[in-house]
Amino acid sequence: DVKVTQSSRYLVKRTGEKVFLECVQDMDHENMFWYRQDPGLGLRLIYFSYDVKMKEKGDIPEGYSVSREKKERFSLILESASTNQTSMYLCASSISGLLYEQYFGPGTRLTVT
Amino acid sequence: AQSVTQLDSQVPVFEEAPVELRCNYSSSVSVYLFWYVQYPNQGLQLLLKYLSGSTLVKGINGFEAEFNKSQTSFHLRKPSVHISDTAEYFCAVSVFLSSGSARQLTFGSGTQLTVLP
């Protein structure tokens, strides 16, 4: 069974703080993704990585950065958190060549106050 | 740009009744189509996919979907639902990234299916 884990289920941060969301997968997948999920908007892709140290911007990269130093780990960074970044963040992974068959973690609900 | 429209945000249905969750997409090129399900407090999991071939595809838990190219639709159906089917369902289409280097998923806004006893 593929397992994608996220470091926190719930997180509360203050405006202006630097926030790190961590994601780890245990199936040696090449591709990893970060999405944010908002009611009525579905999932929107923030960033995508297809290999270590490689990344591609998704639909809404503004205000976010990512880091992938090891194949199993993909971090999402909010350099200076703002209230409009309050959301559910989902991490996913997939094998190379099957970009669309993604395995998701349980999500991190981030609240920025 | 590709887009996915899920016409119903909420679908309540009684247990053992049939259900159809609607999905339409817009695309100028061929697409792959998917349905994902999100149970409460969990991540998404793949329910079924259409890549090519037969337009009727079967997924897990008794769900099926039919690809209709002329109507640009990919509606999800189940003939008899259970309480355990209560979840949010997302339709998704696979498109190319603007860089041309990969295909990403574009998700619809989701449909909350609530099965009532």
GROMACS .gro file of C-alpha atoms in nm:
model
  230
    1ASP     CA    1   0.000   0.000   0.000
    2VAL     CA    2   0.124   0.344  -0.094
    3LYS     CA    3   0.150   0.570   0.201
    4VAL     CA    4   0.170   0.946   0.182
    5THR     CA    5   0.207   1.117   0.517
    6GLN     CA    6   0.190   1.484   0.606
    7SER     CA    7   0.363   1.625   0.910
    8SER     CA    8   0.058   1.784   1.073
    9ARG     CA    9  -0.320   1.744   1.045
   10TYR     CA   10  -0.389   2.086   1.194
   11LEU     CA   11  -0.165   2.391   1.211
   12VAL     CA   12  -0.228   2.744   1.340
   13LYS     CA   13   0.018   3.019   1.248
   14ARG     CA   14   0.032   3.395   1.274
   15THR     CA   15   0.043   3.636   0.982
   16GLY     CA   16   0.399   3.691   0.863
   17GLU     CA   17   0.537   3.365   1.002
   18LYS     CA   18   0.738   3.129   0.782
   19VAL     CA   19   0.552   2.799   0.755
   20PHE     CA   20   0.683   2.459   0.649
   21LEU     CA   21   0.450   2.178   0.543
   22GLU     CA   22   0.621   1.842   0.504
   23CYS     CA   23   0.517   1.545   0.294
   24VAL     CA   24   0.676   1.201   0.280
   25GLN     CA   25   0.591   0.907   0.054
   26ASP     CA   26   0.720   0.554   0.096
   27MET     CA   27   0.678   0.406  -0.253
   28ASP     CA   28   0.976   0.553  -0.438
   29HIS     CA   29   0.751   0.771  -0.656
   30GLU     CA   30   0.919   1.019  -0.888
   31ASN     CA   31   0.637   1.273  -0.896
   32MET     CA   32   0.511   1.472  -0.600
   33PHE     CA   33   0.248   1.746  -0.583
   34TRP     CA   34   0.112   2.013  -0.352
   35TYR     CA   35  -0.251   2.125  -0.382
   36ARG     CA   36  -0.472   2.351  -0.182
   37GLN     CA   37  -0.837   2.261  -0.138
   38ASP     CA   38  -1.099   2.530  -0.079
   39PRO     CA   39  -1.479   2.490  -0.064
   40GLY     CA   40  -1.638   2.545  -0.402
   41LEU     CA   41  -1.302   2.560  -0.578
   42GLY     CA   42  -1.194   2.198  -0.565
   43LEU     CA   43  -0.820   2.127  -0.571
   44ARG     CA   44  -0.574   2.369  -0.725
   45LEU     CA   45  -0.215   2.273  -0.803
   46ILE     CA   46   0.047   2.487  -0.631
   47TYR     CA   47   0.370   2.311  -0.732
   48PHE     CA   48   0.479   1.983  -0.879
   49SER     CA   49   0.813   1.801  -0.871
   50TYR     CA   50   0.911   1.523  -1.110
   51ASP     CA   51   1.254   1.451  -0.963
   52VAL     CA   52   1.486   1.551  -0.683
   53LYS     CA   53   1.563   1.925  -0.701
   54MET     CA   54   1.324   1.965  -0.995
   55LYS     CA   55   1.001   2.161  -0.973
   56GLU     CA   56   0.730   2.310  -1.190
   57LYS     CA   57   0.484   2.584  -1.104
   58GLY     CA   58   0.120   2.489  -1.095
   59ASP     CA   59  -0.182   2.713  -1.125
   60ILE     CA   60  -0.136   2.916  -0.805
   61PRO     CA   61   0.235   2.931  -0.707
   62GLU     CA   62   0.232   3.291  -0.581
   63GLY     CA   63   0.325   3.316  -0.214
   64TYR     CA   64   0.463   2.961  -0.202
   65SER     CA   65   0.791   2.786  -0.266
   66VAL     CA   66   0.891   2.419  -0.252
   67SER     CA   67   1.192   2.206  -0.177
   68ARG     CA   68   1.275   1.851  -0.279
   69GLU     CA   69   1.618   1.746  -0.154
   70LYS     CA   70   1.532   1.376  -0.125
   71LYS     CA   71   1.309   1.165  -0.346
   72GLU     CA   72   1.067   1.072  -0.069
   73ARG     CA   73   1.019   1.420   0.077
   74PHE     CA   74   0.852   1.730  -0.069
   75SER     CA   75   0.816   2.045   0.138
   76LEU     CA   76   0.585   2.339   0.084
   77ILE     CA   77   0.703   2.671   0.224
   78LEU     CA   78   0.498   2.979   0.293
   79GLU     CA   79   0.765   3.250   0.322
   80SER     CA   80   0.535   3.498   0.497
   81ALA     CA   81   0.197   3.350   0.580
   82SER     CA   82  -0.112   3.556   0.510
   83THR     CA   83  -0.475   3.505   0.609
   84ASN     CA   84  -0.573   3.422   0.250
   85GLN     CA   85  -0.349   3.116   0.273
   86THR     CA   86  -0.582   2.962   0.531
   87SER     CA   87  -0.681   2.639   0.359
   88MET     CA   88  -0.653   2.260   0.344
   89TYR     CA   89  -0.322   2.153   0.187
   90LEU     CA   90  -0.297   1.814   0.020
   91CYS     CA   91   0.018   1.637  -0.088
   92ALA     CA   92   0.017   1.362  -0.351
   93SER     CA   93   0.262   1.138  -0.533
   94SER     CA   94   0.266   0.924  -0.846
   95ILE     CA   95   0.510   0.716  -1.046
   96SER     CA   96   0.675   0.856  -1.353
   97GLY     CA   97   0.457   0.813  -1.662
   98LEU     CA   98   0.138   0.787  -1.456
   99LEU     CA   99   0.109   1.150  -1.356
  100TYR     CA  100  -0.266   1.128  -1.328
  101GLU     CA  101  -0.286   0.829  -1.093
  102GLN     CA  102  -0.203   1.012  -0.777
  103TYR     CA  103  -0.194   0.894  -0.416
  104PHE     CA  104  -0.293   1.155  -0.162
  105GLY     CA  105  -0.202   1.223   0.197
  106PRO     CA  106  -0.470   1.306   0.458
  107GLY     CA  107  -0.414   1.681   0.434
  108THR     CA  108  -0.302   1.962   0.663
  109ARG     CA  109  -0.560   2.219   0.766
  110LEU     CA  110  -0.369   2.545   0.804
  111THR     CA  111  -0.521   2.845   0.977
  112VAL     CA  112  -0.338   3.178   0.956
  113THR     CA  113  -0.456   3.435   1.210
  114ALA     CA  114  -0.725   2.604  -2.117
  115GLN     CA  115  -0.908   2.299  -1.993
  116SER     CA  116  -1.181   2.317  -1.732
  117VAL     CA  117  -1.405   2.080  -1.543
  118THR     CA  118  -1.758   2.161  -1.429
  119GLN     CA  119  -1.943   1.964  -1.168
  120LEU     CA  120  -2.297   2.086  -1.192
  121ASP     CA  121  -2.418   1.984  -0.846
  122SER     CA  122  -2.237   2.086  -0.530
  123GLN     CA  123  -2.464   1.876  -0.305
  124VAL     CA  124  -2.654   1.556  -0.385
  125PRO     CA  125  -2.867   1.400  -0.111
  126VAL     CA  126  -3.007   1.055  -0.186
  127PHE     CA  127  -3.173   0.780   0.013
  128GLU     CA  128  -2.997   0.452   0.078
  129GLU     CA  129  -3.039   0.192  -0.198
  130ALA     CA  130  -3.151   0.455  -0.450
  131PRO     CA  131  -2.956   0.514  -0.772
  132VAL     CA  132  -2.736   0.820  -0.809
  133GLU     CA  133  -2.572   1.015  -1.090
  134LEU     CA  134  -2.306   1.278  -1.032
  135ARG     CA  135  -2.257   1.501  -1.331
  136CYS     CA  136  -1.930   1.619  -1.482
  137ASN     CA  137  -1.864   1.818  -1.798
  138TYR     CA  138  -1.528   1.925  -1.934
  139SER     CA  139  -1.402   2.161  -2.196
  140SER     CA  140  -1.094   2.081  -2.398
  141SER     CA  141  -0.960   2.142  -2.744
  142VAL     CA  142  -0.752   1.825  -2.736
  143SER     CA  143  -0.794   1.467  -2.624
  144VAL     CA  144  -0.812   1.419  -2.252
  145TYR     CA  145  -0.797   1.153  -1.989
  146LEU     CA  146  -1.082   1.163  -1.735
  147PHE     CA  147  -1.100   1.058  -1.373
  148TRP     CA  148  -1.319   1.043  -1.069
  149TYR     CA  149  -1.163   1.070  -0.724
  150VAL     CA  150  -1.341   1.023  -0.390
  151GLN     CA  151  -1.262   1.188  -0.056
  152TYR     CA  152  -1.409   1.024   0.252
  153PRO     CA  153  -1.440   1.242   0.565
  154ASN     CA  154  -1.103   1.339   0.714
  155GLN     CA  155  -0.910   1.151   0.446
  156GLY     CA  156  -0.714   1.231   0.133
  157LEU     CA  157  -0.846   1.163  -0.216
  158GLN     CA  158  -0.834   0.819  -0.375
  159LEU     CA  159  -0.883   0.720  -0.737
  160LEU     CA  160  -1.230   0.577  -0.804
  161LEU     CA  161  -1.202   0.515  -1.179
  162LYS     CA  162  -1.036   0.641  -1.495
  163TYR     CA  163  -1.097   0.671  -1.868
  164LEU     CA  164  -0.785   0.661  -2.085
  165SER     CA  165  -0.910   0.505  -2.408
  166GLY     CA  166  -1.121   0.217  -2.538
  167SER     CA  167  -1.465   0.136  -2.402
  168THR     CA  168  -1.656   0.446  -2.305
  169LEU     CA  169  -1.810   0.273  -2.004
  170VAL     CA  170  -1.559   0.231  -1.726
  171LYS     CA  171  -1.606   0.052  -1.399
  172GLY     CA  172  -1.443   0.152  -1.075
  173ILE     CA  173  -1.424   0.047  -0.715
  174ASN     CA  174  -1.723   0.010  -0.483
  175GLY     CA  175  -1.972  -0.051  -0.767
  176PHE     CA  176  -1.932   0.289  -0.934
  177GLU     CA  177  -1.916   0.334  -1.310
  178ALA     CA  178  -1.886   0.628  -1.547
  179GLU     CA  179  -1.957   0.685  -1.913
  180PHE     CA  180  -1.745   0.899  -2.141
  181ASN     CA  181  -1.954   1.088  -2.395
  182LYS     CA  182  -1.730   1.274  -2.637
  183SER     CA  183  -2.009   1.458  -2.821
  184GLN     CA  184  -2.153   1.587  -2.494
  185THR     CA  185  -1.808   1.633  -2.336
  186SER     CA  186  -1.938   1.460  -2.027
  187PHE     CA  187  -1.814   1.195  -1.785
  188HIS     CA  188  -2.101   1.130  -1.544
  189LEU     CA  189  -2.057   0.898  -1.246
  190ARG     CA  190  -2.331   0.650  -1.157
  191LYS     CA  191  -2.414   0.385  -0.902
  192PRO     CA  192  -2.735   0.179  -0.918
  193SER     CA  193  -2.779   0.144  -0.542
  194VAL     CA  194  -2.593   0.357  -0.287
  195HIS     CA  195  -2.495   0.275   0.071
  196ILE     CA  196  -2.447   0.496   0.375
  197SER     CA  197  -2.072   0.434   0.339
  198ASP     CA  198  -2.074   0.609  -0.002
  199THR     CA  199  -2.122   0.943   0.174
  200ALA     CA  200  -1.818   1.142   0.060
  201GLU     CA  201  -1.705   1.422  -0.168
  202TYR     CA  202  -1.650   1.324  -0.529
  203PHE     CA  203  -1.417   1.507  -0.765
  204CYS     CA  204  -1.408   1.483  -1.141
  205ALA     CA  205  -1.067   1.554  -1.298
  206VAL     CA  206  -0.914   1.589  -1.643
  207SER     CA  207  -0.551   1.539  -1.740
  208VAL     CA  208  -0.395   1.820  -1.943
  209PHE     CA  209  -0.051   1.939  -2.045
  210LEU     CA  210   0.136   2.190  -1.834
  211SER     CA  211   0.211   2.519  -2.009
  212SER     CA  212   0.577   2.418  -2.030
  213GLY     CA  213   0.472   2.109  -2.224
  214SER     CA  214   0.680   1.892  -1.997
  215ALA     CA  215   0.408   1.696  -1.822
  216ARG     CA  216   0.040   1.638  -1.776
  217GLN     CA  217  -0.128   1.771  -1.466
  218LEU     CA  218  -0.475   1.706  -1.326
  219THR     CA  219  -0.739   1.979  -1.329
  220PHE     CA  220  -1.011   1.913  -1.074
  221GLY     CA  221  -1.374   2.013  -1.062
  222SER     CA  222  -1.516   2.188  -0.758
  223GLY     CA  223  -1.651   1.865  -0.609
  224THR     CA  224  -1.992   1.713  -0.534
  225GLN     CA  225  -2.086   1.621  -0.179
  226LEU     CA  226  -2.289   1.299  -0.189
  227THR     CA  227  -2.489   1.240   0.127
  228VAL     CA  228  -2.668   0.907   0.159
  229LEU     CA  229  -2.965   0.922   0.393
  230PRO     CA  230  -3.103   0.624   0.588
   0.00000   0.00000   0.00000
